[in-house]
Amino acid sequence: MSGPNEEATTVDASQTSAANALDVNAAARLKQLDAREQSLTAREQAMKERERQVKDQAGALKEREAEVEAAKTKVQRDLADLAKRQKQVAETESSLEARSRDLAQREIEASEGFATKNREALGALTKAHASLRAEVERLQAELDAARLKGVEDLEKRLADERRTRTEALDAEIEADRKRHLAKLATEGAAQDAALSDQRARFAKEQQTALEEIERERVRLADLEAELRRGLGDLRWKEEDLAGYRAGIERSIEERARDQVASLERQLDALREDHRRDRDLVISLESQLAASRDLLARFGDDPAEIEKRIAQQAKKISDLEKELLRRPSASDKELLVTLQEQERAWADERDRLVRELTQLKAEQSRWLTGVADLEQQRERREVAERRLEVLAGEMEKYKADVDRMRALYERPEERAARVGAIEEPWRTDFKRAEGSTPKELDWLNGIVAACESSGMRFPKRLVQAFHTSLKAAELSPLTVLAGVSGTGKSELPRLYSRFGGLGFLSLAVQPNWDSPQSLFGFFNSVDNRFNATTVLRAMVQAQHERDHETYKHGLSDRLLLVLLDEMNLAHVEQYFSDLLSRLEQRRGESRDVTLDIDLGAGMPPYALRLGRNVLWVGTMNEDETTKALSDKVIDRSNLLYFPRPRELHSRTEVTLGAESPLLAESAWREWLQLRSPFTSDEVRPFKEGLQEINSRLEYVGRALGHRVWQSVEYYMANHPEVIDARARQDADALQRTLRRAYEDQLVLKVMPKLRGIETTGDSKRNCLDPIRKQLDSADMGLGLSDDFDIACRVGHGAFVWNSARYLENAE
């Protein structure tokens, strides 16, 4: 049976078991706390590992900084690489900041997870404590109080330790980050400063090198121009000396031939006298024989006869000797002639001796000139070699400049350069409106306005100038030549002013040696395009009036460009490219363009060459100018201004009002693009030109198809020819055709005769037949006076430089 002891034992056993269970739970909770502490320690180690990773990353940053330091030596070669590396550094900084933020976020998440788990564990313990509280309230209360206090103290210590370590780690990370950022900022600033210094130093070195190259180029250009002038002078001296020598040789040959012929005539006369004397001796001998026969027939003392014969023979001999000594009338005349010839020969000999002395002096000077020429050639060869070396260096510098410029240039720079080209030349033009004026009335109005302004031009000269401009399709350049001060520059200016054409005058400089002198060039020092006025005017002349991207266009008007003193420089050097392009435009319906180099490998600017831009040049002929080549003459109309017979006063230097701009459509209406002539109408003119061409064969020259085509085109566009054809006046048509043909002989053919010798075979076979053709009554030409002047003033060579035919026409 059971008693109180058993109940007590049961109660004690139950209490013991409850206490044991509580101890077990407490031990389990302690294990959990230990495990959590170990987890926290592991997390702290992970934090330390992350700190070590951060330090490793800082070391990696230092290595990258070392790479940045090493990359400083490559900055001059590739700035883009530096920008890329700076970007990489910035990305690394942002990555570090992201990693720092991620680490802090993970810390926060870790802290929040630990607290959540603690709360869950406390909730479980609270539930267990509540289930056992009824059995062991006191013990459980004490034990729970003790355990809770220990847990709270542990949690507090852990929280404080975690907070302390986290704050220390955050502070250390923040300090490292700030230190690295400050270091990177300092190094970046130093690197930027070094790069700025290098840029400034490189820009200064580049500018210095470019200035040195430009100075060297200018010096070489001056040296080349000086060498060319020296070579040209020597070449002219050689040609003059050769011509002078050939003339002297021909003169000596002709005189020697004349002297030989004279001596032969004298020898023939002496032979005739000798023949007469011999006949006289034969006659005397026959008389002597007859005397001997007579003496023998009549008989006599032989000794006396022999003595008498001897006396007679001696007498005959004396008479023969006296006869030989005594001159006859012809001998006296011959003697007088020979004496005169002797005196003439003595004078000629003295003159030839003087000429020989002069020739020897000329030969000495020529030899000296040849030696100088050889020295100049050697100097030129040395200069050419040096120029080649400098050209190679310039190409290398140019490549370096282009390479470095590519680092600075931006795509918008081409727009800036094009903007400099497309800046309008003028905007204050007034446009003429209304119907097209009659061509002859328009021209007569120009002549009258010029006279009212104090400038008097022959009417025929103005018409020839106007027709030459209309014939620009085949002869794109009109050249005005003649005496200085006769109005060569004034005529184009007043023609444009009173006729309604845009006018631009360019003063050609002696140093123009390339198309860039005419249109402009890219200035690499200032990094901009220097556009000339003529380029801007040509661009303006090719744009419409209200173009969507260009205002103030002049495509519906005419522009006349004057190259004043165009032969101060070699025309072929600065104008040949444009002249070739203008020739390609002939008969072409598509646009013909000229590429303008914008520099730095940029695509060129395509300049359209419209037919509303007319080209005129003036030229003087003296020691400072260059002669025009056949290429330029063939593509030009060369118009000579007359030498004034009477000097006119200009009492008041005033100009009439400027006319509004003439419409380009009116100019097109005046043009004759096709030849309206029948074969019979142009046959005499064509045959006359063919005759001249056949005579030029004797001097090694010729007229091409282009000459006749230009002549016919000019005749078709002459305003008086057009007016006569419109009025159907046959007589006026023939008269005006002859006048237009006469103009073209002066403008196109006579310049081709320049330099032909005016003596000898060249004169007999070439110049004289052409002169005879000019005198032909069928043609009715008035060029004989000018032709004679051209044969007379050129020092033995044909030089056409007069215009009396214009005065005669007036």
mmCIF file of N, CA and C in Angstrom, residues 62 81 186 235 244 348-349 435 516 532 537 658 732 754:
data_model
loop_
_atom_site.group_PDB
_atom_site.id
_atom_site.type_symbol
_atom_site.label_atom_id
_atom_site.label_comp_id
_atom_site.label_asym_id
_atom_site.label_seq_id
_atom_site.Cartn_x
_atom_site.Cartn_y
_atom_site.Cartn_z
ATOM 1 N N LYS A 62 46.507 50.136 -55.823
ATOM 2 C CA LYS A 62 47.873 50.677 -55.907
ATOM 3 C C LYS A 62 48.573 50.188 -57.167
ATOM 4 N N ASP A 81 43.501 56.705 -74.857
ATOM 5 C CA ASP A 81 43.784 55.613 -73.928
ATOM 6 C C ASP A 81 43.745 56.118 -72.485
ATOM 7 N N THR A 186 44.078 63.388 -55.809
ATOM 8 C CA THR A 186 45.370 64.097 -55.903
ATOM 9 C C THR A 186 46.150 63.650 -57.130
ATOM 10 N N ARG A 235 67.740 82.176 -120.044
ATOM 11 C CA ARG A 235 67.168 81.574 -121.253
ATOM 12 C C ARG A 235 66.884 82.648 -122.302
ATOM 13 N N TYR A 244 70.859 86.906 -132.279
ATOM 14 C CA TYR A 244 71.801 87.925 -132.741
ATOM 15 C C TYR A 244 72.934 87.266 -133.525
ATOM 16 N N GLU A 348 84.246 98.219 -144.575
ATOM 17 C CA GLU A 348 83.524 97.015 -144.138
ATOM 18 C C GLU A 348 84.395 96.168 -143.228
ATOM 19 N N ARG A 349 85.716 96.086 -143.613
ATOM 20 C CA ARG A 349 86.634 95.305 -142.774
ATOM 21 C C ARG A 349 86.741 95.932 -141.383
ATOM 22 N N SER A 435 11.580 93.105 -119.008
ATOM 23 C CA SER A 435 11.908 92.362 -120.218
ATOM 24 C C SER A 435 13.390 92.504 -120.553
ATOM 25 N N GLN A 516 45.863 77.585 -104.496
ATOM 26 C CA GLN A 516 45.539 78.100 -103.166
ATOM 27 C C GLN A 516 45.704 79.613 -103.097
ATOM 28 N N THR A 532 39.369 83.083 -99.801
ATOM 29 C CA THR A 532 39.558 84.351 -100.496
ATOM 30 C C THR A 532 38.202 84.908 -100.928
ATOM 31 N N ALA A 537 32.757 84.703 -103.586
ATOM 32 C CA ALA A 537 31.904 85.248 -104.635
ATOM 33 C C ALA A 537 31.435 84.151 -105.589
ATOM 34 N N GLU A 658 25.242 103.266 -110.733
ATOM 35 C CA GLU A 658 25.420 101.830 -110.990
ATOM 36 C C GLU A 658 24.096 101.212 -111.397
ATOM 37 N N ALA A 732 24.959 94.299 -145.028
ATOM 38 C CA ALA A 732 25.408 94.522 -143.656
ATOM 39 C C ALA A 732 25.945 93.233 -143.040
ATOM 40 N N ARG A 754 53.797 85.264 -132.994
ATOM 41 C CA ARG A 754 54.812 85.933 -132.181
ATOM 42 C C ARG A 754 56.139 85.176 -132.244
#
